[in-house]
PDB file of C-alpha atoms in Angstrom:
ATOM      1  CA  MET A  14      81.480  36.951   5.446  1.00 77.00           C
ATOM      2  CA  LEU A  15      81.404  36.790   9.252  1.00 86.00           C
ATOM      3  CA  LEU A  16      77.668  37.453   9.405  1.00 92.00           C
ATOM      4  CA  LEU A  17      76.905  34.623   6.977  1.00 93.00           C
ATOM      5  CA  LEU A  18      79.218  32.232   8.827  1.00 93.00           C
ATOM      6  CA  LEU A  19      77.481  33.072  12.101  1.00 94.00           C
ATOM      7  CA  ALA A  20      74.048  32.664  10.499  1.00 95.00           C
ATOM      8  CA  GLY A  21      74.908  29.201   9.174  1.00 94.00           C
ATOM      9  CA  GLY A  22      76.585  28.262  12.435  1.00 94.00           C
ATOM     10  CA  ALA A  23      73.400  29.145  14.299  1.00 96.00           C
ATOM     11  CA  LEU A  24      70.850  27.759  11.826  1.00 96.00           C
ATOM     12  CA  PHE A  25      71.977  24.169  11.296  1.00 96.00           C
ATOM     13  CA  PRO A  26      72.742  23.157  14.912  1.00 95.00           C
ATOM     14  CA  GLY A  27      69.731  25.164  16.101  1.00 96.00           C
ATOM     15  CA  LEU A  28      67.448  23.465  13.605  1.00 96.00           C
ATOM     16  CA  PHE A  29      68.809  20.078  14.670  1.00 96.00           C
ATOM     17  CA  VAL A  30      68.131  20.808  18.346  1.00 94.00           C
ATOM     18  CA  LEU A  31      64.622  22.089  17.570  1.00 95.00           C
ATOM     19  CA  LEU A  32      63.721  19.095  15.393  1.00 95.00           C
ATOM     20  CA  ARG A  33      65.145  16.635  17.885  1.00 92.00           C
ATOM     21  CA  TRP A  34      63.141  18.250  20.671  1.00 92.00           C
ATOM     22  CA  GLY A  35      59.962  18.203  18.569  1.00 92.00           C
ATOM     23  CA  LEU A  36      60.359  14.582  17.506  1.00 92.00           C
ATOM     24  CA  ALA A  37      60.997  13.498  21.091  1.00 88.00           C
ATOM     25  CA  ARG A  38      58.305  15.655  22.743  1.00 88.00           C
ATOM     26  CA  ALA A  39      55.508  16.214  20.212  1.00 82.00           C
ATOM     27  CA  PRO A  40      52.425  14.237  21.387  1.00 81.00           C
ATOM     28  CA  PRO A  41      51.724  12.505  18.044  1.00 82.00           C
ATOM     29  CA  LEU A  42      55.302  11.172  17.881  1.00 80.00           C
ATOM     30  CA  ARG A  43      57.201  11.088  21.195  1.00 84.00           C
ATOM     31  CA  LEU A  44      60.052   9.149  19.618  1.00 86.00           C
ATOM     32  CA  PRO A  45      62.807   7.656  21.774  1.00 83.00           C
ATOM     33  CA  PRO A  46      65.687  10.131  22.124  1.00 75.00           C
ATOM     34  CA  LEU A  47      68.034   8.120  19.924  1.00 79.00           C
ATOM     35  CA  HIS A  48      65.474   7.875  17.115  1.00 85.00           C
ATOM     36  CA  ALA A  49      64.734  11.570  17.411  1.00 88.00           C
ATOM     37  CA  THR A  50      68.458  12.344  17.091  1.00 88.00           C
ATOM     38  CA  TYR A  51      68.827  10.217  13.981  1.00 88.00           C
ATOM     39  CA  LEU A  52      65.737  11.556  12.237  1.00 93.00           C
ATOM     40  CA  ALA A  53      66.575  15.170  13.116  1.00 95.00           C
ATOM     41  CA  ALA A  54      70.039  14.792  11.601  1.00 94.00           C
ATOM     42  CA  LYS A  55      68.597  13.382   8.378  1.00 94.00           C
ATOM     43  CA  LEU A  56      66.009  16.164   8.165  1.00 96.00           C
ATOM     44  CA  VAL A  57      68.674  18.847   8.571  1.00 97.00           C
ATOM     45  CA  SER A  58      70.809  17.177   5.894  1.00 96.00           C
ATOM     46  CA  SER A  59      67.823  17.094   3.536  1.00 96.00           C
ATOM     47  CA  ILE A  60      66.968  20.736   4.201  1.00 97.00           C
ATOM     48  CA  GLN A  61      70.542  21.822   3.523  1.00 97.00           C
ATOM     49  CA  ALA A  62      70.585  19.746   0.337  1.00 96.00           C
ATOM     50  CA  VAL A  63      67.405  21.399  -0.948  1.00 97.00           C
ATOM     51  CA  MET A  64      68.808  24.837  -0.126  1.00 97.00           C
ATOM     52  CA  ALA A  65      72.134  24.087  -1.844  1.00 96.00           C
ATOM     53  CA  SER A  66      70.497  22.580  -4.938  1.00 96.00           C
ATOM     54  CA  THR A  67      68.119  25.520  -5.249  1.00 97.00           C
ATOM     55  CA  ALA A  68      70.951  28.027  -4.869  1.00 96.00           C
ATOM     56  CA  GLY A  69      73.031  26.090  -7.396  1.00 96.00           C
ATOM     57  CA  TYR A  70      70.233  26.035  -9.952  1.00 97.00           C
ATOM     58  CA  ILE A  71      69.634  29.771  -9.576  1.00 97.00           C
ATOM     59  CA  VAL A  72      73.332  30.525  -9.989  1.00 96.00           C
ATOM     60  CA  SER A  73      74.026  28.198 -12.918  1.00 95.00           C
ATOM     61  CA  SER A  74      70.871  29.169 -14.821  1.00 95.00           C
ATOM     62  CA  SER A  75      71.635  32.870 -14.339  1.00 95.00           C
ATOM     63  CA  CYS A  76      75.221  32.724 -15.612  1.00 93.00           C
ATOM     64  CA  LYS A  77      75.309  32.635 -19.414  1.00 91.00           C
ATOM     65  CA  HIS A  78      79.056  33.209 -19.594  1.00 93.00           C
ATOM     66  CA  VAL A  79      80.596  30.290 -17.712  1.00 92.00           C
ATOM     67  CA  ILE A  80      83.676  32.233 -16.608  1.00 93.00           C
ATOM     68  CA  ASP A  81      82.817  35.903 -16.106  1.00 92.00           C
ATOM     69  CA  ASP A  82      79.117  36.061 -15.192  1.00 93.00           C
ATOM     70  CA  GLN A  83      78.469  36.472 -11.472  1.00 93.00           C
ATOM     71  CA  HIS A  84      75.590  35.908  -9.071  1.00 94.00           C
ATOM     72  CA  TRP A  85      75.549  37.039  -5.451  1.00 93.00           C
ATOM     73  CA  LEU A  86      74.451  33.580  -4.253  1.00 94.00           C
ATOM     74  CA  ALA A  87      77.694  32.073  -5.554  1.00 93.00           C
ATOM     75  CA  ARG A  88      79.579  34.113  -2.975  1.00 91.00           C
ATOM     76  CA  ALA A  89      76.993  34.073  -0.185  1.00 94.00           C
ATOM     77  CA  TYR A  90      75.904  30.435  -0.061  1.00 95.00           C
ATOM     78  CA  PRO A  91      79.344  28.802   0.499  1.00 93.00           C
ATOM     79  CA  GLU A  92      79.955  31.235   3.373  1.00 93.00           C
ATOM     80  CA  PHE A  93      76.546  30.413   4.828  1.00 95.00           C
ATOM     81  CA  ALA A  94      76.802  26.639   4.316  1.00 94.00           C
ATOM     82  CA  VAL A  95      80.365  25.873   5.426  1.00 94.00           C
ATOM     83  CA  PRO A  96      79.306  25.618   9.126  1.00 95.00           C
ATOM     84  CA  TYR A  97      76.940  22.842   8.052  1.00 96.00           C
ATOM     85  CA  PHE A  98      79.849  20.526   7.295  1.00 95.00           C
ATOM     86  CA  VAL A  99      81.340  21.170  10.734  1.00 94.00           C
ATOM     87  CA  TYR A 100      77.958  20.570  12.386  1.00 96.00           C
ATOM     88  CA  ASP A 101      77.355  17.473  10.268  1.00 95.00           C
ATOM     89  CA  LEU A 102      80.501  15.788  11.551  1.00 94.00           C
ATOM     90  CA  GLY A 103      79.051  16.003  15.049  1.00 92.00           C
ATOM     91  CA  ALA A 104      75.642  14.836  13.858  1.00 92.00           C
ATOM     92  CA  MET A 105      77.221  11.893  12.039  1.00 90.00           C
ATOM     93  CA  PHE A 106      79.010  10.883  15.217  1.00 91.00           C
ATOM     94  CA  LEU A 107      75.757  11.028  17.186  1.00 87.00           C
ATOM     95  CA  CYS A 108      74.109   8.868  14.528  1.00 80.00           C
ATOM     96  CA  HIS A 109      77.026   6.439  14.787  1.00 84.00           C
ATOM     97  CA  LEU A 110      76.373   6.142  18.522  1.00 79.00           C
ATOM     98  CA  HIS A 111      72.690   5.690  17.759  1.00 69.00           C
ATOM     99  CA  LYS A 112      73.341   2.853  15.314  1.00 72.00           C
ATOM    100  CA  GLY A 113      75.702   1.148  17.762  1.00 71.00           C
ATOM    101  CA  ARG A 114      73.086   1.173  20.476  1.00 66.00           C
ATOM    102  CA  LEU A 115      70.415  -0.098  18.092  1.00 60.00           C
ATOM    103  CA  GLN A 116      72.639  -2.983  17.057  1.00 66.00           C
ATOM    104  CA  ALA A 117      73.495  -3.707  20.676  1.00 63.00           C
ATOM    105  CA  ARG A 118      69.857  -4.261  21.506  1.00 62.00           C
ATOM    106  CA  GLY A 119      69.008  -5.980  18.224  1.00 57.00           C
ATOM    107  CA  GLY A 120      66.877  -3.320  16.548  1.00 51.00           C
ATOM    108  CA  PRO A 121      64.918  -0.108  17.071  1.00 46.00           C
ATOM    109  CA  GLY A 122      63.022   0.480  20.264  1.00 43.00           C
ATOM    110  CA  PRO A 123      63.192   2.462  23.483  1.00 38.00           C
ATOM    111  CA  GLY A 124      65.473   1.660  26.358  1.00 39.00           C
ATOM    112  CA  PRO A 125      69.210   1.026  26.674  1.00 39.00           C
ATOM    113  CA  GLY A 126      70.870  -1.881  24.977  1.00 38.00           C
ATOM    114  CA  PRO A 127      72.338  -4.815  26.846  1.00 38.00           C
ATOM    115  CA  GLY A 128      75.782  -4.285  28.314  1.00 39.00           C
ATOM    116  CA  PRO A 129      77.598  -1.042  29.027  1.00 43.00           C
ATOM    117  CA  ASP A 130      77.986   1.579  26.310  1.00 48.00           C
ATOM    118  CA  ARG A 131      81.417   1.979  24.799  1.00 54.00           C
ATOM    119  CA  GLY A 132      83.476   4.919  25.941  1.00 72.00           C
ATOM    120  CA  LEU A 133      83.477   7.979  23.742  1.00 79.00           C
ATOM    121  CA  ALA A 134      87.128   7.499  22.787  1.00 81.00           C
ATOM    122  CA  ALA A 135      86.479   3.949  21.589  1.00 81.00           C
ATOM    123  CA  ALA A 136      83.336   5.073  19.792  1.00 81.00           C
ATOM    124  CA  ALA A 137      85.269   7.889  18.104  1.00 86.00           C
ATOM    125  CA  ARG A 138      87.942   5.453  16.907  1.00 88.00           C
ATOM    126  CA  ALA A 139      85.290   3.113  15.534  1.00 88.00           C
ATOM    127  CA  PHE A 140      83.560   6.055  13.852  1.00 90.00           C
ATOM    128  CA  LEU A 141      86.781   7.140  12.156  1.00 91.00           C
ATOM    129  CA  ARG A 142      87.486   3.590  10.972  1.00 90.00           C
ATOM    130  CA  LYS A 143      84.011   3.269   9.499  1.00 88.00           C
ATOM    131  CA  GLU A 144      83.504   6.785   8.147  1.00 88.00           C
ATOM    132  CA  LEU A 145      87.055   7.903   7.377  1.00 91.00           C
ATOM    133  CA  LEU A 146      86.282   8.761   3.765  1.00 89.00           C
ATOM    134  CA  MET A 147      83.213  10.767   4.774  1.00 90.00           C
ATOM    135  CA  VAL A 148      85.170  12.614   7.469  1.00 92.00           C
ATOM    136  CA  LEU A 149      87.910  13.453   4.952  1.00 92.00           C
ATOM    137  CA  HIS A 150      85.236  14.608   2.505  1.00 91.00           C
ATOM    138  CA  HIS A 151      83.768  17.006   5.079  1.00 93.00           C
ATOM    139  CA  LEU A 152      87.189  18.294   6.108  1.00 93.00           C
ATOM    140  CA  CYS A 153      88.059  18.864   2.452  1.00 91.00           C
ATOM    141  CA  MET A 154      84.876  20.875   2.006  1.00 91.00           C
ATOM    142  CA  VAL A 155      85.802  23.107   4.950  1.00 92.00           C
ATOM    143  CA  LEU A 156      89.576  23.389   4.544  1.00 92.00           C
ATOM    144  CA  VAL A 157      89.958  23.290   0.741  1.00 89.00           C
ATOM    145  CA  CYS A 158      86.710  23.833  -1.176  1.00 89.00           C
ATOM    146  CA  PHE A 159      85.472  26.719   0.949  1.00 89.00           C
ATOM    147  CA  PRO A 160      88.671  28.798   0.646  1.00 89.00           C
ATOM    148  CA  VAL A 161      88.704  28.124  -3.100  1.00 87.00           C
ATOM    149  CA  ALA A 162      85.034  29.118  -3.493  1.00 86.00           C
ATOM    150  CA  ALA A 163      85.189  32.159  -1.227  1.00 83.00           C
ATOM    151  CA  LEU A 164      88.678  33.575  -1.825  1.00 81.00           C
ATOM    152  CA  TRP A 165      90.744  32.014  -4.587  1.00 84.00           C
ATOM    153  CA  ARG A 166      88.193  32.257  -7.454  1.00 85.00           C
ATOM    154  CA  GLN A 167      88.027  36.071  -7.262  1.00 82.00           C
ATOM    155  CA  GLY A 168      84.510  36.091  -8.708  1.00 83.00           C
ATOM    156  CA  LYS A 169      85.267  33.798 -11.658  1.00 89.00           C
ATOM    157  CA  GLY A 170      83.404  30.610 -12.544  1.00 92.00           C
ATOM    158  CA  ASP A 171      80.116  31.141 -10.705  1.00 94.00           C
ATOM    159  CA  PHE A 172      78.458  28.866 -13.275  1.00 96.00           C
ATOM    160  CA  PHE A 173      80.690  25.939 -12.312  1.00 95.00           C
ATOM    161  CA  LEU A 174      80.139  26.542  -8.607  1.00 95.00           C
ATOM    162  CA  GLY A 175      76.384  26.555  -9.146  1.00 95.00           C
ATOM    163  CA  CYS A 176      76.570  23.216 -10.961  1.00 96.00           C
ATOM    164  CA  MET A 177      78.592  21.713  -8.114  1.00 95.00           C
ATOM    165  CA  LEU A 178      76.065  22.905  -5.535  1.00 95.00           C
ATOM    166  CA  MET A 179      73.390  20.920  -7.369  1.00 95.00           C
ATOM    167  CA  ALA A 180      75.298  17.729  -6.545  1.00 94.00           C
ATOM    168  CA  GLU A 181      73.403  17.794  -3.244  1.00 94.00           C
ATOM    169  CA  LEU A 182      70.185  16.851  -5.047  1.00 95.00           C
ATOM    170  CA  SER A 183      70.692  13.155  -4.254  1.00 94.00           C
ATOM    171  CA  THR A 184      71.024  13.703  -0.488  1.00 95.00           C
ATOM    172  CA  PRO A 185      67.293  13.743   0.451  1.00 96.00           C
ATOM    173  CA  PHE A 186      66.849  10.340  -1.204  1.00 95.00           C
ATOM    174  CA  VAL A 187      69.845   9.002   0.717  1.00 92.00           C
ATOM    175  CA  CYS A 188      68.415  10.280   3.985  1.00 93.00           C
ATOM    176  CA  LEU A 189      64.994   8.755   3.313  1.00 94.00           C
ATOM    177  CA  GLY A 190      66.647   5.446   2.446  1.00 91.00           C
ATOM    178  CA  LYS A 191      68.557   5.407   5.714  1.00 89.00           C
ATOM    179  CA  VAL A 192      65.402   6.178   7.677  1.00 90.00           C
ATOM    180  CA  LEU A 193      63.568   3.316   5.945  1.00 91.00           C
ATOM    181  CA  ILE A 194      66.494   1.020   6.746  1.00 87.00           C
ATOM    182  CA  LEU A 195      66.381   2.154  10.367  1.00 81.00           C
ATOM    183  CA  TYR A 196      62.773   0.959  10.578  1.00 84.00           C
ATOM    184  CA  LYS A 197      63.500  -2.210   8.543  1.00 86.00           C
ATOM    185  CA  ARG A 198      61.436  -1.247   5.509  1.00 89.00           C
ATOM    186  CA  GLN A 199      64.018  -2.354   2.950  1.00 84.00           C
ATOM    187  CA  HIS A 200      61.603  -4.548   0.998  1.00 83.00           C
ATOM    188  CA  THR A 201      58.772  -2.053   0.650  1.00 89.00           C
ATOM    189  CA  LEU A 202      57.882  -0.464  -2.668  1.00 92.00           C
ATOM    190  CA  LEU A 203      58.725   2.961  -1.234  1.00 94.00           C
ATOM    191  CA  HIS A 204      62.272   1.865  -0.462  1.00 91.00           C
ATOM    192  CA  LYS A 205      62.756   0.464  -3.958  1.00 91.00           C
ATOM    193  CA  LEU A 206      61.372   3.590  -5.624  1.00 94.00           C
ATOM    194  CA  ASN A 207      63.529   5.768  -3.399  1.00 94.00           C
ATOM    195  CA  GLY A 208      66.574   3.623  -4.187  1.00 91.00           C
ATOM    196  CA  ALA A 209      65.964   4.039  -7.919  1.00 92.00           C
ATOM    197  CA  ALA A 210      65.595   7.810  -7.513  1.00 95.00           C
ATOM    198  CA  MET A 211      68.777   7.953  -5.466  1.00 94.00           C
ATOM    199  CA  LEU A 212      70.681   5.947  -8.084  1.00 94.00           C
ATOM    200  CA  VAL A 213      69.556   8.240 -10.913  1.00 95.00           C
ATOM    201  CA  THR A 214      70.128  11.526  -9.078  1.00 96.00           C
ATOM    202  CA  PHE A 215      73.527  10.425  -7.765  1.00 95.00           C
ATOM    203  CA  PHE A 216      74.683   9.348 -11.212  1.00 96.00           C
ATOM    204  CA  CYS A 217      73.443  12.514 -12.914  1.00 95.00           C
ATOM    205  CA  CYS A 218      74.405  15.061 -10.255  1.00 94.00           C
ATOM    206  CA  ARG A 219      77.651  13.595  -8.900  1.00 94.00           C
ATOM    207  CA  VAL A 220      79.151  11.310 -11.557  1.00 95.00           C
ATOM    208  CA  LEU A 221      78.076  12.971 -14.810  1.00 96.00           C
ATOM    209  CA  LEU A 222      78.687  16.377 -13.219  1.00 95.00           C
ATOM    210  CA  PHE A 223      82.393  16.393 -14.039  1.00 95.00           C
ATOM    211  CA  PRO A 224      82.102  15.393 -17.731  1.00 95.00           C
ATOM    212  CA  TYR A 225      79.376  18.038 -18.015  1.00 96.00           C
ATOM    213  CA  LEU A 226      81.648  20.730 -16.548  1.00 96.00           C
ATOM    214  CA  TYR A 227      84.384  19.802 -19.026  1.00 96.00           C
ATOM    215  CA  TRP A 228      81.830  19.878 -21.841  1.00 97.00           C
ATOM    216  CA  ALA A 229      80.582  23.319 -20.764  1.00 96.00           C
ATOM    217  CA  TYR A 230      84.124  24.664 -20.775  1.00 95.00           C
ATOM    218  CA  ALA A 231      84.795  23.037 -24.164  1.00 96.00           C
ATOM    219  CA  ARG A 232      81.746  24.778 -25.623  1.00 94.00           C
ATOM    220  CA  HIS A 233      82.846  28.102 -24.092  1.00 93.00           C
ATOM    221  CA  ALA A 234      86.426  27.812 -25.346  1.00 92.00           C
ATOM    222  CA  GLY A 235      85.550  26.328 -28.747  1.00 93.00           C
ATOM    223  CA  LEU A 236      87.577  23.202 -28.070  1.00 93.00           C
ATOM    224  CA  PRO A 237      86.875  19.497 -28.641  1.00 95.00           C
ATOM    225  CA  LEU A 238      85.870  17.831 -25.392  1.00 94.00           C
ATOM    226  CA  LEU A 239      88.938  15.577 -25.337  1.00 93.00           C
ATOM    227  CA  ALA A 240      91.212  18.589 -25.716  1.00 94.00           C
ATOM    228  CA  VAL A 241      89.956  20.304 -22.554  1.00 95.00           C
ATOM    229  CA  PRO A 242      92.188  18.429 -20.037  1.00 94.00           C
ATOM    230  CA  LEU A 243      95.271  19.461 -22.015  1.00 93.00           C
ATOM    231  CA  ALA A 244      94.088  23.073 -22.178  1.00 93.00           C
ATOM    232  CA  LEU A 245      93.582  23.361 -18.413  1.00 93.00           C
ATOM    233  CA  PRO A 246      96.336  23.729 -15.782  1.00 91.00           C
ATOM    234  CA  PRO A 247      97.281  20.337 -14.280  1.00 93.00           C
ATOM    235  CA  ALA A 248      96.043  21.458 -10.850  1.00 91.00           C
ATOM    236  CA  TYR A 249      92.489  21.806 -12.219  1.00 91.00           C
ATOM    237  CA  ASN A 250      92.503  18.269 -13.580  1.00 94.00           C
ATOM    238  CA  ALA A 251      93.995  16.918 -10.355  1.00 93.00           C
ATOM    239  CA  ALA A 252      91.312  18.655  -8.285  1.00 91.00           C
ATOM    240  CA  ALA A 253      88.546  17.286 -10.517  1.00 92.00           C
ATOM    241  CA  ALA A 254      89.993  13.770 -10.240  1.00 94.00           C
ATOM    242  CA  LEU A 255      90.210  14.009  -6.446  1.00 92.00           C
ATOM    243  CA  LEU A 256      86.598  15.170  -6.228  1.00 91.00           C
ATOM    244  CA  LEU A 257      85.345  12.548  -8.683  1.00 93.00           C
ATOM    245  CA  ALA A 258      87.144   9.566  -7.126  1.00 92.00           C
ATOM    246  CA  PRO A 259      85.015   9.270  -3.946  1.00 92.00           C
ATOM    247  CA  GLN A 260      81.857   9.826  -5.989  1.00 93.00           C
ATOM    248  CA  LEU A 261      82.741   6.824  -8.160  1.00 95.00           C
ATOM    249  CA  TYR A 262      83.487   4.761  -5.060  1.00 93.00           C
ATOM    250  CA  TRP A 263      80.177   5.674  -3.419  1.00 92.00           C
ATOM    251  CA  PHE A 264      78.307   5.108  -6.675  1.00 94.00           C
ATOM    252  CA  GLY A 265      79.784   1.622  -6.881  1.00 93.00           C
ATOM    253  CA  LEU A 266      78.567   0.879  -3.361  1.00 90.00           C
ATOM    254  CA  ILE A 267      75.114   2.215  -4.194  1.00 90.00           C
ATOM    255  CA  CYS A 268      74.913   0.051  -7.322  1.00 91.00           C
ATOM    256  CA  ARG A 269      75.996  -3.030  -5.402  1.00 89.00           C
ATOM    257  CA  GLY A 270      73.416  -2.387  -2.697  1.00 84.00           C
ATOM    258  CA  ALA A 271      70.712  -1.742  -5.298  1.00 82.00           C
ATOM    259  CA  LEU A 272      71.476  -5.049  -7.013  1.00 85.00           C
ATOM    260  CA  ARG A 273      71.141  -6.892  -3.711  1.00 82.00           C
ATOM    261  CA  LEU A 274      67.867  -5.122  -2.997  1.00 74.00           C
ATOM    262  CA  PHE A 275      66.200  -5.720  -6.344  1.00 74.00           C
ATOM    263  CA  ARG A 276      67.415  -9.316  -6.568  1.00 76.00           C
ATOM    264  CA  ALA A 277      66.085 -10.196  -3.124  1.00 64.00           C
ATOM    265  CA  PRO A 278      62.739 -12.064  -3.098  1.00 60.00           C
ATOM    266  CA  ALA A 279      59.813  -9.955  -1.944  1.00 50.00           C
ATOM    267  CA  ALA A 280      59.164 -12.185   1.072  1.00 44.00           C
ATOM    268  CA  ALA A 281      62.749 -12.136   2.303  1.00 44.00           C
ATOM    269  CA  PRO A 282      63.210 -11.030   5.900  1.00 43.00           C
ATOM    270  CA  ALA A 283      64.437  -7.463   6.258  1.00 41.00           C
ATOM    271  CA  PRO A 284      68.097  -7.192   7.250  1.00 40.00           C
ATOM    272  CA  GLY A 285      69.271  -4.970  10.059  1.00 40.00           C
ATOM    273  CA  PRO A 286      70.449  -1.392   9.789  1.00 37.00           C
ATOM    274  CA  GLY A 287      73.250  -0.833   7.327  1.00 40.00           C
ATOM    275  CA  ALA A 288      71.935  -2.853   4.349  1.00 39.00           C
ATOM    276  CA  GLY A 289      70.387  -1.584   1.147  1.00 42.00           C
ATOM    277  CA  PRO A 290      71.380   0.877  -1.557  1.00 44.00           C
ATOM    278  CA  ALA A 291      71.704   3.793   0.892  1.00 44.00           C
ATOM    279  CA  ARG A 292      74.400   2.093   2.916  1.00 45.00           C
ATOM    280  CA  ALA A 293      77.285   4.351   2.021  1.00 46.00           C
ATOM    281  CA  HIS A 294      76.799   7.774   0.500  1.00 52.00           C
ATOM    282  CA  PRO A 295      77.663  11.324   1.385  1.00 50.00           C
ATOM    283  CA  ASP A 296      74.904  13.194   3.182  1.00 50.00           C
TER     284      ASP A 296
END
């Protein structure tokens, strides 16, 4: 376990530093440091999402028996990926600082914004107010979901873990949407197509995920779907409800943003960062 934790703890921050350096220094790009930080964070999130979704597909498609079948990735990937959620909290905070500075100067572009930057303590308080649900989500992944996946399961339910890893499939679309918003491309065809893809993948991989898991268990146990909640221990149903609740909240925000986007006239001026269907979603 320690080796995988160290590998993940080195890979994700190291990849972020390398990408940020390349985006800021590579001759074809030479992005301003704040832009390089933001784009590097979104690239790392997308890479982790592709890795998690691929691992989840391999695990779930390999496990025919939903309870007893095992795959080595079901044990290895959570141990490797848990440092990502710790790293991502720091990356999210850096992106929060980035957005604040962009808004202070009225949009993207090099150079400091007008007026002094807020202190880190004030910025941290503002970050927690704005992203409290996301911070709690990341802490839950580290402090609750990881111990359950790595220790408490005792090798059972690899199929279900694989399905839950595939929930990350929507993250690359979220990241692309936020990058397009950063550069005020909300009313381009690419942004609309990406928003539609994000809506579909989020609904299928994060909202329908939980009914599908109940259905898979119902098929395994030979029970009617509606009888599954009564057949499971109350703690299982409570955990599923706690995991599903923020997904429904984020999906509602995504739908509301998508409606605003697709109802807006094509010639409407692009709003500033923070608008659009990718406004609030876990990445």
